[in-house]
Amino acid sequence: MGVLVSIERARSLRKSATPPEQAMWRLLYPLRQAGHNFRRQVPLGRYYADFADHGSKLVIELDGDTHGTEAAIAYDALRGKFMDAEGYRVLRFTNTEVMGNPEGVYVVIAAALEQAPALVAPPTPDPSPRGGGRRLDSAQSEDRKNS
């Protein structure tokens, strides 16, 4: 039940995106087209990341006016520590930065993605345990190499 509630809350957050969140989503479009799988309002543990790319382990957080209180600063610090412990790098931008300097924000994100460790999936066993493929005999393999 907790996962379902979490998914429903994430959906609700995506549907009620603020103008800076909408602007960030548009800003991330070219990076998503380049293969970075950013998602919005991603559940991470008991928290939600505004934007996250699991492949590069990068989280982007937008801070509005409500993030300036002592309670919000403490909460953001806890979230940041949790995400850091999970191996994520967290970039924080103010709503003003996103709306007033989108090019600068984009440059910072692109640079962080270049520094991100490449997460490489382990090779698939041959033949795949899922099946569906077939082994080539040595003659077929040579024919493929020569074509």
mmCIF file of C-alpha atoms in Angstrom:
data_model
loop_
_atom_site.group_PDB
_atom_site.id
_atom_site.type_symbol
_atom_site.label_atom_id
_atom_site.label_comp_id
_atom_site.label_asym_id
_atom_site.label_seq_id
_atom_site.Cartn_x
_atom_site.Cartn_y
_atom_site.Cartn_z
ATOM 1 C CA MET A 1 0.000 0.000 0.000
ATOM 2 C CA GLY A 2 2.866 2.411 0.778
ATOM 3 C CA VAL A 3 4.247 2.108 -2.765
ATOM 4 C CA LEU A 4 0.813 2.768 -4.264
ATOM 5 C CA VAL A 5 0.391 5.861 -2.103
ATOM 6 C CA SER A 6 3.870 6.966 -3.137
ATOM 7 C CA ILE A 7 3.070 6.535 -6.831
ATOM 8 C CA GLU A 8 -0.240 8.374 -6.466
ATOM 9 C CA ARG A 9 1.487 11.248 -4.655
ATOM 10 C CA ALA A 10 4.146 11.445 -7.376
ATOM 11 C CA ARG A 11 1.422 11.575 -10.047
ATOM 12 C CA SER A 12 -0.344 14.323 -8.149
ATOM 13 C CA LEU A 13 2.874 16.330 -7.863
ATOM 14 C CA ARG A 14 3.530 15.957 -11.611
ATOM 15 C CA LYS A 15 0.012 17.143 -12.471
ATOM 16 C CA SER A 16 0.372 20.236 -10.297
ATOM 17 C CA ALA A 17 3.810 21.304 -11.552
ATOM 18 C CA THR A 18 4.738 24.910 -10.852
ATOM 19 C CA PRO A 19 5.841 27.222 -13.701
ATOM 20 C CA PRO A 20 9.538 26.815 -12.710
ATOM 21 C CA GLU A 21 9.117 22.999 -12.709
ATOM 22 C CA GLN A 22 7.499 23.183 -16.148
ATOM 23 C CA ALA A 23 10.369 25.396 -17.353
ATOM 24 C CA MET A 24 12.948 22.935 -15.968
ATOM 25 C CA TRP A 25 11.199 20.030 -17.704
ATOM 26 C CA ARG A 26 11.453 21.916 -21.017
ATOM 27 C CA LEU A 27 15.087 22.755 -20.225
ATOM 28 C CA LEU A 28 15.845 19.050 -19.729
ATOM 29 C CA TYR A 29 14.266 18.098 -23.069
ATOM 30 C CA PRO A 30 17.492 18.110 -25.142
ATOM 31 C CA LEU A 31 19.252 16.084 -22.452
ATOM 32 C CA ARG A 32 16.409 13.568 -22.434
ATOM 33 C CA GLN A 33 16.661 13.354 -26.229
ATOM 34 C CA ALA A 34 20.394 12.662 -25.821
ATOM 35 C CA GLY A 35 19.630 9.594 -23.701
ATOM 36 C CA HIS A 36 19.443 10.907 -20.136
ATOM 37 C CA ASN A 37 16.317 9.439 -18.595
ATOM 38 C CA PHE A 38 15.161 12.297 -16.387
ATOM 39 C CA ARG A 39 11.882 11.752 -14.593
ATOM 40 C CA ARG A 40 9.761 14.191 -12.600
ATOM 41 C CA GLN A 41 8.739 13.831 -8.942
ATOM 42 C CA VAL A 42 10.656 10.620 -8.400
ATOM 43 C CA PRO A 43 10.123 8.735 -5.132
ATOM 44 C CA LEU A 44 13.492 8.069 -3.467
ATOM 45 C CA GLY A 45 12.980 6.401 -0.138
ATOM 46 C CA ARG A 46 10.484 8.511 1.774
ATOM 47 C CA TYR A 47 11.325 11.623 -0.250
ATOM 48 C CA TYR A 48 10.530 12.942 -3.708
ATOM 49 C CA ALA A 49 13.174 14.302 -6.037
ATOM 50 C CA ASP A 50 11.917 17.081 -8.292
ATOM 51 C CA PHE A 51 13.886 15.574 -11.200
ATOM 52 C CA ALA A 52 16.128 12.518 -11.267
ATOM 53 C CA ASP A 53 18.159 10.563 -13.782
ATOM 54 C CA HIS A 54 18.918 7.161 -12.266
ATOM 55 C CA GLY A 55 21.520 6.336 -14.937
ATOM 56 C CA SER A 56 23.757 9.262 -14.044
ATOM 57 C CA LYS A 57 22.624 9.285 -10.386
ATOM 58 C CA LEU A 58 21.782 12.985 -10.681
ATOM 59 C CA VAL A 59 18.959 14.727 -8.815
ATOM 60 C CA ILE A 60 17.826 18.270 -9.565
ATOM 61 C CA GLU A 61 15.943 20.157 -6.883
ATOM 62 C CA LEU A 62 14.130 23.452 -7.346
ATOM 63 C CA ASP A 63 13.848 25.750 -4.368
ATOM 64 C CA GLY A 64 10.991 28.209 -4.188
ATOM 65 C CA ASP A 65 10.126 30.776 -1.539
ATOM 66 C CA THR A 66 9.118 28.113 0.980
ATOM 67 C CA HIS A 67 12.654 26.680 1.090
ATOM 68 C CA GLY A 68 14.050 29.666 2.990
ATOM 69 C CA THR A 69 12.620 28.854 6.422
ATOM 70 C CA GLU A 70 14.729 27.140 9.082
ATOM 71 C CA ALA A 71 12.431 24.107 9.045
ATOM 72 C CA ALA A 72 12.640 23.808 5.256
ATOM 73 C CA ILE A 73 16.421 24.195 5.291
ATOM 74 C CA ALA A 74 16.697 21.395 7.883
ATOM 75 C CA TYR A 75 14.318 19.168 5.894
ATOM 76 C CA ASP A 76 16.250 19.802 2.658
ATOM 77 C CA ALA A 77 19.483 18.917 4.472
ATOM 78 C CA LEU A 78 17.993 15.576 5.585
ATOM 79 C CA ARG A 79 16.763 14.848 2.060
ATOM 80 C CA GLY A 80 20.155 15.774 0.654
ATOM 81 C CA LYS A 81 21.984 13.488 3.075
ATOM 82 C CA PHE A 82 19.656 10.598 2.227
ATOM 83 C CA MET A 83 20.073 11.082 -1.536
ATOM 84 C CA ASP A 84 23.834 11.423 -1.131
ATOM 85 C CA ALA A 85 23.907 8.168 0.863
ATOM 86 C CA GLU A 86 22.001 6.523 -2.006
ATOM 87 C CA GLY A 87 24.770 7.620 -4.381
ATOM 88 C CA TYR A 88 22.987 10.574 -5.987
ATOM 89 C CA ARG A 89 24.538 13.952 -6.643
ATOM 90 C CA VAL A 90 22.052 16.735 -5.883
ATOM 91 C CA LEU A 91 22.000 20.011 -7.785
ATOM 92 C CA ARG A 92 19.863 22.781 -6.294
ATOM 93 C CA PHE A 93 18.534 25.763 -8.208
ATOM 94 C CA THR A 94 16.214 28.528 -7.106
ATOM 95 C CA ASN A 95 13.048 29.175 -9.050
ATOM 96 C CA THR A 96 14.512 32.581 -9.900
ATOM 97 C CA GLU A 97 17.586 30.960 -11.487
ATOM 98 C CA VAL A 98 15.473 28.611 -13.591
ATOM 99 C CA MET A 99 13.188 31.380 -14.805
ATOM 100 C CA GLY A 100 15.810 34.133 -15.158
ATOM 101 C CA ASN A 101 18.938 32.273 -16.293
ATOM 102 C CA PRO A 102 17.919 29.040 -18.016
ATOM 103 C CA GLU A 103 21.078 28.941 -20.122
ATOM 104 C CA GLY A 104 23.289 29.076 -17.026
ATOM 105 C CA VAL A 105 21.231 26.361 -15.321
ATOM 106 C CA TYR A 106 21.502 24.172 -18.425
ATOM 107 C CA VAL A 107 25.301 24.594 -18.545
ATOM 108 C CA VAL A 108 25.624 23.504 -14.890
ATOM 109 C CA ILE A 109 23.432 20.424 -15.467
ATOM 110 C CA ALA A 110 25.255 19.448 -18.672
ATOM 111 C CA ALA A 111 28.615 19.762 -16.901
ATOM 112 C CA ALA A 112 27.374 17.581 -14.020
ATOM 113 C CA LEU A 113 26.226 14.931 -16.488
ATOM 114 C CA GLU A 114 29.664 14.918 -18.134
ATOM 115 C CA GLN A 115 31.248 14.294 -14.712
ATOM 116 C CA ALA A 116 28.746 11.575 -13.770
ATOM 117 C CA PRO A 117 30.143 8.066 -13.617
ATOM 118 C CA ALA A 118 29.071 5.909 -16.515
ATOM 119 C CA LEU A 119 26.884 3.150 -15.184
ATOM 120 C CA VAL A 120 27.413 0.150 -17.402
ATOM 121 C CA ALA A 121 25.033 -2.781 -17.298
ATOM 122 C CA PRO A 122 26.662 -6.181 -16.893
ATOM 123 C CA PRO A 123 26.890 -8.164 -20.126
ATOM 124 C CA THR A 124 24.023 -10.472 -20.971
ATOM 125 C CA PRO A 125 24.910 -14.158 -20.661
ATOM 126 C CA ASP A 126 25.162 -16.005 -23.970
ATOM 127 C CA PRO A 127 22.670 -17.449 -24.590
ATOM 128 C CA SER A 128 20.283 -15.211 -22.699
ATOM 129 C CA PRO A 129 18.481 -17.025 -19.875
ATOM 130 C CA ARG A 130 15.270 -15.490 -21.233
ATOM 131 C CA GLY A 131 15.712 -17.265 -24.544
ATOM 132 C CA GLY A 132 14.457 -15.783 -27.762
ATOM 133 C CA GLY A 133 17.823 -15.796 -29.426
ATOM 134 C CA ARG A 134 19.697 -18.533 -31.173
ATOM 135 C CA ARG A 135 23.328 -19.371 -31.361
ATOM 136 C CA LEU A 136 25.046 -19.163 -34.684
ATOM 137 C CA ASP A 137 27.189 -22.071 -35.665
ATOM 138 C CA SER A 138 30.739 -21.215 -36.690
ATOM 139 C CA ALA A 139 29.907 -21.172 -40.439
ATOM 140 C CA GLN A 140 27.045 -18.715 -39.922
ATOM 141 C CA SER A 141 29.235 -16.603 -37.671
ATOM 142 C CA GLU A 142 31.949 -16.394 -40.366
ATOM 143 C CA ASP A 143 29.335 -15.481 -43.016
ATOM 144 C CA ARG A 144 28.143 -12.591 -40.810
ATOM 145 C CA LYS A 145 31.687 -11.335 -40.249
ATOM 146 C CA ASN A 146 32.418 -11.314 -43.985
ATOM 147 C CA SER A 147 29.210 -9.496 -45.013
#
